[in-house]
Short mmCIF file of C-alpha atoms in Angstrom, two decimals:
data_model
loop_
_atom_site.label_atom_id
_atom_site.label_comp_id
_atom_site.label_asym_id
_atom_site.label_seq_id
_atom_site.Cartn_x
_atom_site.Cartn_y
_atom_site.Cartn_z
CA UNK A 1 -19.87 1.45 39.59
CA UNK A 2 -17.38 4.01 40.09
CA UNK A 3 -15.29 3.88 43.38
CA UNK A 4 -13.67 5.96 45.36
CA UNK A 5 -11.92 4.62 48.29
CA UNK A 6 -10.74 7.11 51.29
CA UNK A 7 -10.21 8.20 55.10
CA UNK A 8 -13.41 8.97 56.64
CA UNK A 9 -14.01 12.73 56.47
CA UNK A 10 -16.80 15.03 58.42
CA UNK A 11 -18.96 15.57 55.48
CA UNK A 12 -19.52 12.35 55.27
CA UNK A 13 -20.02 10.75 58.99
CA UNK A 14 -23.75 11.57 59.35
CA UNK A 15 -24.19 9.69 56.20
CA UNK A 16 -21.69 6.91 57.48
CA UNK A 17 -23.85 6.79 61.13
CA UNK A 18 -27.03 6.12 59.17
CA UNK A 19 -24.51 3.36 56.89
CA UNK A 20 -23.34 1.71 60.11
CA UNK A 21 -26.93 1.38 61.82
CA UNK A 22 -28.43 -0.57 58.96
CA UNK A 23 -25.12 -3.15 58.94
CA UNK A 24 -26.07 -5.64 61.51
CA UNK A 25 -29.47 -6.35 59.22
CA UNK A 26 -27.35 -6.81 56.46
CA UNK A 27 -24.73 -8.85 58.13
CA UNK A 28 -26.35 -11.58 59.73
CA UNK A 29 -28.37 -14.67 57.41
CA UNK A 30 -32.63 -14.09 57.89
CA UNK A 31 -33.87 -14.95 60.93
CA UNK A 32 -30.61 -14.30 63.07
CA UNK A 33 -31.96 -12.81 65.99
CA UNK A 34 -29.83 -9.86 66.85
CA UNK A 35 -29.72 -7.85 70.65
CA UNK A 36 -29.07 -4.37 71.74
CA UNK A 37 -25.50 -5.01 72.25
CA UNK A 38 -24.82 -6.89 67.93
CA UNK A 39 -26.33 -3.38 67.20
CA UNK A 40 -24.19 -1.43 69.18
CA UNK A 41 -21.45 -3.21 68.10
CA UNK A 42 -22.12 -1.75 64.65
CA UNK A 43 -22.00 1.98 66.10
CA UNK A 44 -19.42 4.78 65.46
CA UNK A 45 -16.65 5.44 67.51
CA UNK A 46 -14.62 8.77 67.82
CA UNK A 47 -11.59 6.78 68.83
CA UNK A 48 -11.36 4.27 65.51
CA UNK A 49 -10.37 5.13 62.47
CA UNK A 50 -12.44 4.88 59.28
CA UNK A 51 -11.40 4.06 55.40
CA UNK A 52 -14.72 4.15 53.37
CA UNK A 53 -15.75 2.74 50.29
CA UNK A 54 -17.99 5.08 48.46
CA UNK A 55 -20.25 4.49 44.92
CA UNK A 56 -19.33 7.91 43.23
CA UNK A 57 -22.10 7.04 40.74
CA UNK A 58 -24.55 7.04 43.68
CA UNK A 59 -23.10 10.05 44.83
CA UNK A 60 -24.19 12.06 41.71
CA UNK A 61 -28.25 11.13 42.19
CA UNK A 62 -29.98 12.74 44.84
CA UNK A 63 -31.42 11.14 48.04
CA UNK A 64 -29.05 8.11 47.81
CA UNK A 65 -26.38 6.84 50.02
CA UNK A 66 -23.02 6.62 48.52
CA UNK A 67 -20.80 4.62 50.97
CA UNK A 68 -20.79 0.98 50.03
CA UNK A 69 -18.16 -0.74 52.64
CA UNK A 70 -15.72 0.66 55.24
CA UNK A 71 -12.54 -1.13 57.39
CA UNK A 72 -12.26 -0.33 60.94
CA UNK A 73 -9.23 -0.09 62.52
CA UNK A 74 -9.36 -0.59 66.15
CA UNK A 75 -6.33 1.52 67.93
CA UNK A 76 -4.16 -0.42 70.02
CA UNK A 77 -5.45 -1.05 73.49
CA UNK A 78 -3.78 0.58 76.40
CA UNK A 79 -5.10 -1.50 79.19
CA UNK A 80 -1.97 -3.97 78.49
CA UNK A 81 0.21 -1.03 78.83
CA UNK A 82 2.94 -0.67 75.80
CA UNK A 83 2.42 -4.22 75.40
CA UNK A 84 0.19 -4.25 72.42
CA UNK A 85 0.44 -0.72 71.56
CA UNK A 86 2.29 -2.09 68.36
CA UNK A 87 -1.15 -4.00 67.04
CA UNK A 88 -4.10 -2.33 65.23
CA UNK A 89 -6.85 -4.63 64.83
CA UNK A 90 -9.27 -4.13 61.46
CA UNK A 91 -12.53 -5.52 60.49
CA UNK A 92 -14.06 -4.94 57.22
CA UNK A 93 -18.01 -4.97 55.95
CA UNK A 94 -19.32 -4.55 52.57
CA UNK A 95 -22.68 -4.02 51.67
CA UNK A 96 -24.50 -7.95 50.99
CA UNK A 97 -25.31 -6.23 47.35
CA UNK A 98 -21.48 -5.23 46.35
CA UNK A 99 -19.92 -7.81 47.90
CA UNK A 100 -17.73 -10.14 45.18
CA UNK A 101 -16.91 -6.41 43.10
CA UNK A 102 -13.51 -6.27 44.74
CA UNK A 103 -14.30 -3.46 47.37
CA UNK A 104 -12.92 -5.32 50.07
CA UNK A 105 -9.76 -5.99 48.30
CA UNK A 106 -9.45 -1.99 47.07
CA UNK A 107 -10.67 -1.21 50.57
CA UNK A 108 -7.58 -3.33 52.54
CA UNK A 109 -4.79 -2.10 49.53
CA UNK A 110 -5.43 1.51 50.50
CA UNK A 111 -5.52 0.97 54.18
CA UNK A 112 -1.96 -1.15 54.09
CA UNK A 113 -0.51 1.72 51.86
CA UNK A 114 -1.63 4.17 54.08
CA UNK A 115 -0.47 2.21 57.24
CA UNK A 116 2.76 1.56 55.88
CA UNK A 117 3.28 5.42 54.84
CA UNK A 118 2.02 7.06 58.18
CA UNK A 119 4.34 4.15 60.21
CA UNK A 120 7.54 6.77 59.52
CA UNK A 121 5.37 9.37 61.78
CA UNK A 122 3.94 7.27 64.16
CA UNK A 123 5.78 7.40 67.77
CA UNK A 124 5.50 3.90 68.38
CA UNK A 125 5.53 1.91 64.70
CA UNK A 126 2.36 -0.65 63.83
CA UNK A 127 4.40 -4.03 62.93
CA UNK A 128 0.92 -6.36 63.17
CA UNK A 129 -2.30 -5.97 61.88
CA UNK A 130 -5.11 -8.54 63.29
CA UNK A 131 -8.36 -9.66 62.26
CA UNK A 132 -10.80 -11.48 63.34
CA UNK A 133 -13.64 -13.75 60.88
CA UNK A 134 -16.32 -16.60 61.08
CA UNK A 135 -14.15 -19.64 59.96
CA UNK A 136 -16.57 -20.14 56.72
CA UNK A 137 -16.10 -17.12 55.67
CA UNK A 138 -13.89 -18.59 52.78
CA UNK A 139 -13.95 -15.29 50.38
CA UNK A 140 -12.78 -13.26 52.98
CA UNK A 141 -10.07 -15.59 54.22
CA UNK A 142 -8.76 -16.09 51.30
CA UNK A 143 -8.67 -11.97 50.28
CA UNK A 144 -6.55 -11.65 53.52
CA UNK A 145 -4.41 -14.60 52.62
CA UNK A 146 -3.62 -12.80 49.09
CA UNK A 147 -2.54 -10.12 51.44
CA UNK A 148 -0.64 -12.15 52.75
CA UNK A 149 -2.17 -12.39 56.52
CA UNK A 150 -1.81 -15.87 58.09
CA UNK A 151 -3.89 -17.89 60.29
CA UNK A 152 -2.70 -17.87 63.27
CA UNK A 153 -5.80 -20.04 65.22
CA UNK A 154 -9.11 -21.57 64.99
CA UNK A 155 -11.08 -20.46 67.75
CA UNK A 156 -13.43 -23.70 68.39
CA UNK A 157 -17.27 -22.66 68.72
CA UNK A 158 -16.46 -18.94 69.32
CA UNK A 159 -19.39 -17.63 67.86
CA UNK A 160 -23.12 -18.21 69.51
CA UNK A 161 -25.92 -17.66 67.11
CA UNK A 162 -29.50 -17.68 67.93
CA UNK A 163 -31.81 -18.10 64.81
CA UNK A 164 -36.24 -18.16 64.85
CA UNK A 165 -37.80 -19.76 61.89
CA UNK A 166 -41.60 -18.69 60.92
CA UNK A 167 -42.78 -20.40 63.79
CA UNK A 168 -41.17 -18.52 66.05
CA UNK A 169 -38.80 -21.31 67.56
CA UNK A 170 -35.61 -20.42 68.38
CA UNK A 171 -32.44 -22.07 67.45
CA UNK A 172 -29.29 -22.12 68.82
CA UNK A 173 -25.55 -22.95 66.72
CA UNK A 174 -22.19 -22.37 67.27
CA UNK A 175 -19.53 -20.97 64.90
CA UNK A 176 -15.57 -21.57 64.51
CA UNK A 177 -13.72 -18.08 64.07
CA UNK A 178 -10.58 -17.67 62.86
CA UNK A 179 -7.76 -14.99 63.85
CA UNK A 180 -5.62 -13.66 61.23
CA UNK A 181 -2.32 -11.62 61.26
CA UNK A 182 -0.21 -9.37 59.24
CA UNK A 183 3.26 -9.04 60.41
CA UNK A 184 5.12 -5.85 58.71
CA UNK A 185 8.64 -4.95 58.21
#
């Protein structure tokens, strides 16, 4: 595989839309059962920014989707006033069949470069990135962590998930999540 990592560009957001609505069945184990609002959750918005992961080799045959795994970054919320405005918050997704090829980690080393380069323009400067995981997601813990983002808590049965086996009886389990930080300089 051949990748290409970049800021998400209009040529490719209708193939990006049709990436993001096929996530959340990808995400979540076999028999997770998943509402309106876990798909939603999954949808494009105008007001995040995008860095995309795309197959170049995949882009070269016909008929098949190139983009592979994408960070958000959330823009700092205004409804604490200046407050936060210094925080972007990211979240990252890679495809179940790429993950453990190091898109993730060539995905999060061209969003800090860019952060830290567009920081000098910025009106008010981004000193902390957060993120947010399911506390057993060891891979991706520890690919922050050699970024150098620290815990910073363990958020006791954050996560609710609701799982049917082949008998159609539901399930119900609760997940730890943990919150990570970046501070910069």
């Amino acid at each position: 595989m051949t990748l290409k990592i970049e800021n998400l560009s209009e040529s490719k957001l209708k193939e990006f839309v049709s990436y993001l609505e096929n996530l959340p069945l990808q995400t979540y184990s076999k028999g997770v059962v998943l509402d309106e609002k876990d798909i939603l959750s999954f949808r494009y918005y105008p007001g995040n920014q995008y860095v995309i992961a795309i197959d170049e080799l995949k882009t070269k045959k016909r008929n098949e989707k190139s983009i592979v795994g994408h960070i958000c970054i959330m823009q700092p919320k205004v409804k604490y006033g200046y407050h936060q405005e210094h925080i972007v918050e990211i979240h990252i997704n890679v495809l179940q069949e790429h993950q453990g090829k190091g898109i993730g980690k060539k995905l999060l080393a061209f969003f800090l470069k860019e952060i830290k380069k567009t920081n000098k323009d910025r009106k008010t400067t981004i000193s902390k990135i957060k993120t947010k995981m399911m506390a057993n997601n060891t891979k991706v813990i520890k690919l922050f962590e050699n970024f150098e983002f620290k815990k910073e808590a363990l958020l006791k049965k954050e996560w609710k998930i609701i799982s049917e086996d082949q008998k159609d009886k539901k399930k119900e389990a609760y997940e730890d999540t943990v919150l990570m930080g970046l501070l910069l300089k």
